[in-house]
Amino acid sequence: MMHSTRTNASMLCINITPKFVRIRRGVALSTHSSSLRNCQILSSNAERGTKTQRLLLSGNQKLVIDSSTSDDASMGSHFSRARRHFSSPFARVSDKRRHALVTSASSNNNNKITSAKSGLNSTSGGESRLRAINNPSQQREQQGLADALAAGKSASPPGSSRGQEEKEMIDQTYELNGNNFAEQTIATPSDGPIDVLHASSKQTKSWQAVRRAVTTGPVQSNALIGGTPLIDVTSVLSLNPSKVKIYAKCEYMNPSGSIKDRIASYILQAAIDAGDLKEGMTVVAATSGNTGSAIAAACAIRGFDYIVITNKKCSIEKIDSMRAYGGTVIVAKSGVAADDPEHYQNIENTMVAENPGKYFGVNQYDNLNNALAYEATLGPEIIAQTKGLITHFVAGSSTGGTLTGTSRYLKAVNPEIKSVLADPRGSVLWDNFVNDVPENELIVGKWEIEGVGKDSIPGVLSWDVVDGAQRGDDASSFYTCRKVARDLGVLVGGSAGLNLHACAVLSGKIDNGVIVTVLPDSGVKYLSKIFNDDWMNEKGFTGKEKSPEDGEIYWRPGANDPCENQKSSRMFPINACSLQHDTRKQCNDDELNPREQTEAELRFLEETAARMVEYHRQSVKIGEEPVVLMNTPESIRAMFSEAGVGMTFEHQEPAWSEQQLRDAVTTILQTSVRSSSPLFLNQLYAGVDPVALAGEWVSAALNSNVHTFEVAPSLTEIEKSCLEKVARCWLKTNDGVETPEHDGLFVPGGSLSILYSILLARDVADSSIRKAGMDRNNKLVAFCSENAHYSYKKSAIVTGLGEENLVAVKCLPNGAMDPGALRAAIASAIAAGKTPFYVGTTAGTTVLGAFDPFSEIFDVVDEFQNANGKSQRIWTHIDGAWGGGAMLSKEHNHLMDGAERSDSFSWNPHKMLGMPLQCSVFVCKHAGSLSKANGAKAEYLFQPDKNNSGADLGDRTIQCGRKADAVKLWLAWKLRGDEGFAKCIDRSFHLAKFVQLEVENSDGKFVLVQPAQCSNVGFWYVPPRLRPFNRTTATEEDWAELGYVAPKLKNAMQKAGDAMIGFQPIASMGYVNFFRLVLPNPRHITEMDLRAMLDRMDTYGQEF
């Protein structure tokens, strides 16, 4: 028994915060023991690092452990990592289903497979194998190269020979990998293998981008997993080469030399995240060969010790490769029964069961993460590289992961894709699948092909996704390996030969199609076997191969004839039933777009959606990407032309390729402002609530119109529910009290809300205007504050009221409407013979964020209404587009005191809550008023005798078609609740106050315009030459000089890609250009970010 050791190891401690990864130096103290419970390690050579022959004694059994170059202390491994977790958008398993699948996995080694959890796992011990954090500048340089290549740009100067070489490499890589239809978001972390579930967002790129980076410069070794080329073997193997193509994925190009690198990385990382693989544990894996090497490599990267258990059937080359990474290899007997204790799988199970907490068992045959790895990586790659044209997938099976996971993804994309098992004679999988022989009655034969076939049914394998099978044999498989080497110059292993032979057989059984298979490993691992004439002769394989023409494909019932011409799959089969004996002239049943084109377009949609998720992920992190790249209209058009996607339409516009569409999207993103950046502080909207964005996508994908209930039933009712909720909040309705009478609509923007309010007020004042129209003798007059939104003026123009009949009321010093000035303005209008009919107020003015004093203003309105016995109604409206959300906050709802007295109210959730543009609500107190003022009763839409006619919303609007904007608000509100929205609003107000305090305590660098009243704050930046700046003593020239500063400073920040902050003057209040910093979506910005931004502004402005 080895003694326990206690050691101090210097290590990097990584503290994960919501925004940054901060690294600090520290010392970790841990206990390490390499003892084995109920086992004993005997060494014939005690020298460290020497080759030793070891015996593992367990009870009365003695097993030979193959020679390995490792020391006892290295059994304790040490690592320090932090991972962030995100799910591949193309893994076709919902979170709930994935959790159910993973948690339901059973294994003899008590491995608790759970859904991945992000977290920190750090270890230390004897011979520490800590992996240092890579140089950030090197990472940025490499990532910049990958980004440039992904955007189709050269890293070298234009016109240079190196630049031309890079372009040629990029072109070749595109040709090799095919168009990126299903861009798979995977990780290329600086430390650890590629992992689709765990990576920092900065280093998440499509696998094509990674492969392009590989061809043009250095990358981390872990970036080599996945993204393998797809080669065309049609000319050598297809029996119908003109109509049936055969492509093969070169999985032997993964870093450990096989397809198993995919699952090794995935399984270990999932175990780390779930807490099943902890500090000081040793990874134990039973393997027929390739998984052992992959696990060894993954352990080496992560700093774990490992024990790999294989059997004597495994080639010496494979055994040597397992040993090469510094761990232990056990070579067990081959040909023993599946329930024999000396079966290599049972040895793993026993070791783990008897040593809980010491060993982590990979249990690849029953670990459902095995299949999930292929579903998340291999499947999407195949779809992308074949442009979605794959019709058949062929693969052998040992654990079942490749066949199950890949088929699951392929069928999720296109259910018509057929999956075919390639199984060697002697394996029990054939009889179980084809002949339905129960597992306990299966008879195991013998076969020499390594890595495929099985003596029992693995738990990972799912026959539900398998459509057919081809039974191969050793001789034919090995002959195919040699044929491919001879005719194509590709050296592959026996399992690849089995797969390729099955593809050849299949090619003769179908009329047309695209067959894809995998080449799991390289023939280099079998030089002593498959490519050794003596061994082939000794085994009797020479000359015993079978022709593919003589092979057969078994199809599961219902899965035969997979490539027959597909008839219409519509709900009403056009040519099969009612029209079967139709005597009329035959009509065409062809759709405009073939199925392949439709699938390609849908994959482009899927890719773009995933791309935009990643774009948002990068945008919300400060420092990840610039907020804006400075451009002019001319430079933007030039960039589109340079990308080969000219913006101008030609006289006869040709159709673009999918790659041009992809380039167009790339160019759009490159030339657009990242409004989701926390430092986009320029407008009253910013960022986007991800759940609300999902709602936007749902409504856009439904492509429905909420004018009638019959075409948008649920969307109509969702809108009504949102209107009711907003009305209750605005009218301050208590719990348990029935919702007050109300009317409303979601409208395209706050400006339209104001227009609706004036239309309703005009209809109340003079309903004859609907028919007779406005005339120059009309005496109606409306009022709003001089700081109100300019859409009041536009609405006056559109409604025919006229600018002259919209009175701008003077404001108080804080920018809010002055009730006394309103009283005087109304009195003056009446004295002039005009009829006041409308007063528009504001909750949160656009520039200063002022809230009008609603109670006092409505008291003024009531004075005039009471004076004439309310014979002349004055409609009151609150434009709460910006500040109306204060009604949801217990801390700030006092700003809305008296708001419930108004006739109508508008609110833009896209401003302070991050709903995607546009999301604007208009509500009023008077049910039916919208239809009365705007209704046209279109007979082709609003028939009174149709089903549910009373549920239609369309006649309330001035439009015909209208988007379902309520869905995004409804989804987000359901997720976050009232409290979640209130927190968001309170944080916006708080951060504005924080900026105010920073400005006030800036030692004269900044001067405050007005105290923050909403979540915006105005200030001047004072350059050193104008300091100190005293507002009370400053001359007119001083103010003029100060007014020039904001445009210059904003220009400097835009050129640097830094924060975007708007500026403007307020002439009515005598304010020259000042910065208006707004905080409409505060989810991802902090006080520290804002302080740092103000400091940078001072740095930029030193010379102004």
mmCIF file of N, CA, C and O in Angstrom, residues 79-83 129-134 139 186-196 198-200 203 210 219-225 255 261 264-266 268-269 272 297-304:
data_model
loop_
_atom_site.group_PDB
_atom_site.id
_atom_site.type_symbol
_atom_site.label_atom_id
_atom_site.label_comp_id
_atom_site.label_asym_id
_atom_site.label_seq_id
_atom_site.Cartn_x
_atom_site.Cartn_y
_atom_site.Cartn_z
ATOM 1 N N PHE A 79 -5.417 19.543 -11.449
ATOM 2 C CA PHE A 79 -5.858 20.425 -12.524
ATOM 3 C C PHE A 79 -6.592 21.619 -11.952
ATOM 4 O O PHE A 79 -7.085 21.577 -10.840
ATOM 5 N N SER A 80 -6.658 22.676 -12.759
ATOM 6 C CA SER A 80 -7.426 23.864 -12.385
ATOM 7 C C SER A 80 -8.090 24.395 -13.629
ATOM 8 O O SER A 80 -7.439 24.769 -14.567
ATOM 9 N N ARG A 81 -9.397 24.380 -13.619
ATOM 10 C CA ARG A 81 -10.130 24.807 -14.813
ATOM 11 C C ARG A 81 -11.409 25.523 -14.415
ATOM 12 O O ARG A 81 -11.940 25.295 -13.354
ATOM 13 N N ALA A 82 -11.877 26.328 -15.299
ATOM 14 C CA ALA A 82 -13.215 26.913 -15.145
ATOM 15 C C ALA A 82 -13.892 26.843 -16.486
ATOM 16 O O ALA A 82 -13.296 27.140 -17.491
ATOM 17 N N ARG A 83 -15.132 26.437 -16.472
ATOM 18 C CA ARG A 83 -15.866 26.278 -17.735
ATOM 19 C C ARG A 83 -17.178 27.034 -17.656
ATOM 20 O O ARG A 83 -17.825 27.037 -16.619
ATOM 21 N N ARG A 129 0.164 18.294 -12.438
ATOM 22 C CA ARG A 129 0.123 18.393 -13.889
ATOM 23 C C ARG A 129 -0.766 19.572 -14.277
ATOM 24 O O ARG A 129 -1.575 19.494 -15.180
ATOM 25 N N LEU A 130 -0.610 20.684 -13.526
ATOM 26 C CA LEU A 130 -1.421 21.871 -13.798
ATOM 27 C C LEU A 130 -1.142 22.398 -15.187
ATOM 28 O O LEU A 130 -0.018 22.401 -15.650
ATOM 29 N N ARG A 131 -2.211 22.853 -15.826
ATOM 30 C CA ARG A 131 -2.064 23.466 -17.136
ATOM 31 C C ARG A 131 -2.120 24.986 -16.962
ATOM 32 O O ARG A 131 -3.084 25.526 -16.445
ATOM 33 N N ALA A 132 -1.073 25.672 -17.419
ATOM 34 C CA ALA A 132 -1.032 27.124 -17.269
ATOM 35 C C ALA A 132 -2.037 27.789 -18.181
ATOM 36 O O ALA A 132 -2.356 27.294 -19.242
ATOM 37 N N ILE A 133 -2.535 28.924 -17.718
ATOM 38 C CA ILE A 133 -3.415 29.725 -18.566
ATOM 39 C C ILE A 133 -2.571 30.319 -19.690
ATOM 40 O O ILE A 133 -1.520 30.896 -19.455
ATOM 41 N N ASN A 134 -3.015 30.167 -20.915
ATOM 42 C CA ASN A 134 -2.255 30.663 -22.053
ATOM 43 C C ASN A 134 -2.198 32.184 -22.060
ATOM 44 O O ASN A 134 -3.052 32.863 -21.518
ATOM 45 N N GLN A 139 -3.666 34.436 -27.376
ATOM 46 C CA GLN A 139 -5.032 33.981 -27.678
ATOM 47 C C GLN A 139 -5.738 34.990 -28.564
ATOM 48 O O GLN A 139 -6.402 34.613 -29.522
ATOM 49 N N ILE A 186 -19.140 25.412 -31.628
ATOM 50 C CA ILE A 186 -18.339 24.578 -30.758
ATOM 51 C C ILE A 186 -17.283 25.441 -30.099
ATOM 52 O O ILE A 186 -17.078 26.581 -30.470
ATOM 53 N N ALA A 187 -16.612 24.878 -29.132
ATOM 54 C CA ALA A 187 -15.655 25.651 -28.368
ATOM 55 C C ALA A 187 -14.252 25.408 -28.842
ATOM 56 O O ALA A 187 -13.890 24.318 -29.215
ATOM 57 N N THR A 188 -13.425 26.438 -28.811
ATOM 58 C CA THR A 188 -12.002 26.268 -29.012
ATOM 59 C C THR A 188 -11.295 26.919 -27.836
ATOM 60 O O THR A 188 -10.677 27.950 -27.955
ATOM 61 N N PRO A 189 -11.434 26.344 -26.653
ATOM 62 C CA PRO A 189 -10.877 26.961 -25.455
ATOM 63 C C PRO A 189 -9.361 26.940 -25.472
ATOM 64 O O PRO A 189 -8.746 26.152 -26.172
ATOM 65 N N SER A 190 -8.775 27.794 -24.670
ATOM 66 C CA SER A 190 -7.326 27.867 -24.630
ATOM 67 C C SER A 190 -6.727 26.700 -23.883
ATOM 68 O O SER A 190 -5.559 26.422 -24.009
ATOM 69 N N ASP A 191 -7.512 26.013 -23.097
ATOM 70 C CA ASP A 191 -6.998 24.903 -22.306
ATOM 71 C C ASP A 191 -8.045 23.813 -22.249
ATOM 72 O O ASP A 191 -9.106 23.992 -21.699
ATOM 73 N N GLY A 192 -7.771 22.689 -22.847
ATOM 74 C CA GLY A 192 -8.741 21.602 -22.847
ATOM 75 C C GLY A 192 -9.280 21.363 -24.233
ATOM 76 O O GLY A 192 -9.229 22.212 -25.095
ATOM 77 N N PRO A 193 -9.809 20.179 -24.462
ATOM 78 C CA PRO A 193 -10.282 19.835 -25.799
ATOM 79 C C PRO A 193 -11.489 20.643 -26.213
ATOM 80 O O PRO A 193 -12.171 21.238 -25.407
ATOM 81 N N ILE A 194 -11.732 20.635 -27.522
ATOM 82 C CA ILE A 194 -12.965 21.239 -28.024
ATOM 83 C C ILE A 194 -14.137 20.577 -27.346
ATOM 84 O O ILE A 194 -14.204 19.369 -27.239
ATOM 85 N N ASP A 195 -15.060 21.374 -26.888
ATOM 86 C CA ASP A 195 -16.214 20.837 -26.164
ATOM 87 C C ASP A 195 -17.418 21.673 -26.516
ATOM 88 O O ASP A 195 -17.443 22.864 -26.268
ATOM 89 N N VAL A 196 -18.421 21.061 -27.124
ATOM 90 C CA VAL A 196 -19.570 21.843 -27.568
ATOM 91 C C VAL A 196 -20.388 22.367 -26.409
ATOM 92 O O VAL A 196 -21.229 23.227 -26.592
ATOM 93 N N HIS A 198 -18.996 23.432 -23.296
ATOM 94 C CA HIS A 198 -18.333 24.277 -22.319
ATOM 95 C C HIS A 198 -17.230 25.082 -22.984
ATOM 96 O O HIS A 198 -16.304 24.531 -23.544
ATOM 97 N N ALA A 199 -17.340 26.385 -22.918
ATOM 98 C CA ALA A 199 -16.304 27.244 -23.467
ATOM 99 C C ALA A 199 -16.594 28.679 -23.121
ATOM 100 O O ALA A 199 -17.709 29.047 -22.826
ATOM 101 N N SER A 200 -15.531 29.492 -23.122
ATOM 102 C CA SER A 200 -15.757 30.928 -22.973
ATOM 103 C C SER A 200 -16.324 31.435 -24.272
ATOM 104 O O SER A 200 -15.972 30.986 -25.351
ATOM 105 N N GLN A 203 -14.257 32.424 -27.382
ATOM 106 C CA GLN A 203 -13.603 31.412 -28.190
ATOM 107 C C GLN A 203 -14.576 30.403 -28.764
ATOM 108 O O GLN A 203 -14.194 29.301 -29.126
ATOM 109 N N VAL A 210 -12.601 27.203 -37.216
ATOM 110 C CA VAL A 210 -11.452 26.565 -36.571
ATOM 111 C C VAL A 210 -10.587 25.875 -37.603
ATOM 112 O O VAL A 210 -9.365 25.983 -37.604
ATOM 113 N N VAL A 219 -2.423 26.792 -33.810
ATOM 114 C CA VAL A 219 -3.590 26.738 -32.927
ATOM 115 C C VAL A 219 -3.238 25.848 -31.749
ATOM 116 O O VAL A 219 -2.209 25.172 -31.735
ATOM 117 N N GLN A 220 -4.089 25.840 -30.758
ATOM 118 C CA GLN A 220 -3.914 24.925 -29.645
ATOM 119 C C GLN A 220 -4.201 23.496 -30.107
ATOM 120 O O GLN A 220 -5.021 23.264 -30.995
ATOM 121 N N SER A 221 -3.545 22.535 -29.505
ATOM 122 C CA SER A 221 -3.704 21.144 -29.942
ATOM 123 C C SER A 221 -5.137 20.662 -29.808
ATOM 124 O O SER A 221 -5.611 19.835 -30.595
ATOM 125 N N ASN A 222 -5.836 21.187 -28.812
ATOM 126 C CA ASN A 222 -7.210 20.739 -28.615
ATOM 127 C C ASN A 222 -8.155 21.214 -29.703
ATOM 128 O O ASN A 222 -9.293 20.758 -29.787
ATOM 129 N N ALA A 223 -7.694 22.149 -30.550
ATOM 130 C CA ALA A 223 -8.546 22.640 -31.629
ATOM 131 C C ALA A 223 -8.643 21.654 -32.781
ATOM 132 O O ALA A 223 -9.291 21.925 -33.777
ATOM 133 N N LEU A 224 -7.991 20.511 -32.635
ATOM 134 C CA LEU A 224 -7.966 19.540 -33.727
ATOM 135 C C LEU A 224 -9.095 18.529 -33.647
ATOM 136 O O LEU A 224 -9.234 17.687 -34.535
ATOM 137 N N ILE A 225 -9.880 18.560 -32.585
ATOM 138 C CA ILE A 225 -10.967 17.587 -32.453
ATOM 139 C C ILE A 225 -12.151 18.027 -33.303
ATOM 140 O O ILE A 225 -12.627 19.145 -33.199
ATOM 141 N N PRO A 255 -6.877 14.210 -33.051
ATOM 142 C CA PRO A 255 -5.506 14.208 -32.500
ATOM 143 C C PRO A 255 -5.000 12.880 -31.975
ATOM 144 O O PRO A 255 -3.811 12.584 -32.115
ATOM 145 N N ASP A 261 -12.010 10.632 -30.025
ATOM 146 C CA ASP A 261 -11.683 11.895 -29.356
ATOM 147 C C ASP A 261 -12.936 12.697 -29.053
ATOM 148 O O ASP A 261 -12.986 13.442 -28.076
ATOM 149 N N ALA A 264 -14.459 11.227 -25.798
ATOM 150 C CA ALA A 264 -13.573 11.329 -24.634
ATOM 151 C C ALA A 264 -13.662 12.716 -24.015
ATOM 152 O O ALA A 264 -13.831 12.864 -22.796
ATOM 153 N N SER A 265 -13.564 13.737 -24.845
ATOM 154 C CA SER A 265 -13.662 15.105 -24.351
ATOM 155 C C SER A 265 -15.024 15.376 -23.735
ATOM 156 O O SER A 265 -15.137 15.940 -22.647
ATOM 157 N N TYR A 266 -16.055 14.942 -24.445
ATOM 158 C CA TYR A 266 -17.433 15.216 -24.017
ATOM 159 C C TYR A 266 -17.748 14.537 -22.681
ATOM 160 O O TYR A 266 -18.302 15.147 -21.765
ATOM 161 N N LEU A 268 -15.677 13.294 -20.308
ATOM 162 C CA LEU A 268 -14.897 13.762 -19.159
ATOM 163 C C LEU A 268 -15.375 15.141 -18.699
ATOM 164 O O LEU A 268 -15.491 15.387 -17.498
ATOM 165 N N GLN A 269 -15.649 16.034 -19.658
ATOM 166 C CA GLN A 269 -16.073 17.367 -19.245
ATOM 167 C C GLN A 269 -17.431 17.324 -18.558
ATOM 168 O O GLN A 269 -17.668 18.043 -17.583
ATOM 169 N N ILE A 272 -16.842 16.194 -15.055
ATOM 170 C CA ILE A 272 -16.265 17.261 -14.232
ATOM 171 C C ILE A 272 -17.349 18.247 -13.811
ATOM 172 O O ILE A 272 -17.465 18.624 -12.643
ATOM 173 N N ALA A 297 -5.463 10.763 -24.059
ATOM 174 C CA ALA A 297 -5.144 12.116 -24.513
ATOM 175 C C ALA A 297 -5.948 13.160 -23.752
ATOM 176 O O ALA A 297 -5.420 14.193 -23.340
ATOM 177 N N ALA A 298 -7.244 12.895 -23.560
ATOM 178 C CA ALA A 298 -8.085 13.843 -22.836
ATOM 179 C C ALA A 298 -7.625 13.997 -21.396
ATOM 180 O O ALA A 298 -7.667 15.096 -20.821
ATOM 181 N N CYS A 299 -7.197 12.909 -20.783
ATOM 182 C CA CYS A 299 -6.679 12.982 -19.409
ATOM 183 C C CYS A 299 -5.377 13.763 -19.358
ATOM 184 O O CYS A 299 -5.128 14.526 -18.421
ATOM 185 N N ALA A 300 -4.536 13.565 -20.368
ATOM 186 C CA ALA A 300 -3.269 14.290 -20.397
ATOM 187 C C ALA A 300 -3.509 15.788 -20.462
ATOM 188 O O ALA A 300 -2.840 16.572 -19.780
ATOM 189 N N ILE A 301 -4.475 16.209 -21.257
ATOM 190 C CA ILE A 301 -4.788 17.635 -21.385
ATOM 191 C C ILE A 301 -5.343 18.180 -20.076
ATOM 192 O O ILE A 301 -5.007 19.285 -19.650
ATOM 193 N N ARG A 302 -6.188 17.399 -19.415
ATOM 194 C CA ARG A 302 -6.847 17.867 -18.199
ATOM 195 C C ARG A 302 -6.027 17.604 -16.936
ATOM 196 O O ARG A 302 -6.377 18.081 -15.871
ATOM 197 N N GLY A 303 -4.975 16.806 -17.037
ATOM 198 C CA GLY A 303 -4.144 16.559 -15.874
ATOM 199 C C GLY A 303 -4.607 15.432 -14.992
ATOM 200 O O GLY A 303 -4.329 15.418 -13.789
ATOM 201 N N PHE A 304 -5.315 14.436 -15.552
ATOM 202 C CA PHE A 304 -5.761 13.282 -14.782
ATOM 203 C C PHE A 304 -4.880 12.071 -15.095
ATOM 204 O O PHE A 304 -4.422 11.898 -16.234
#
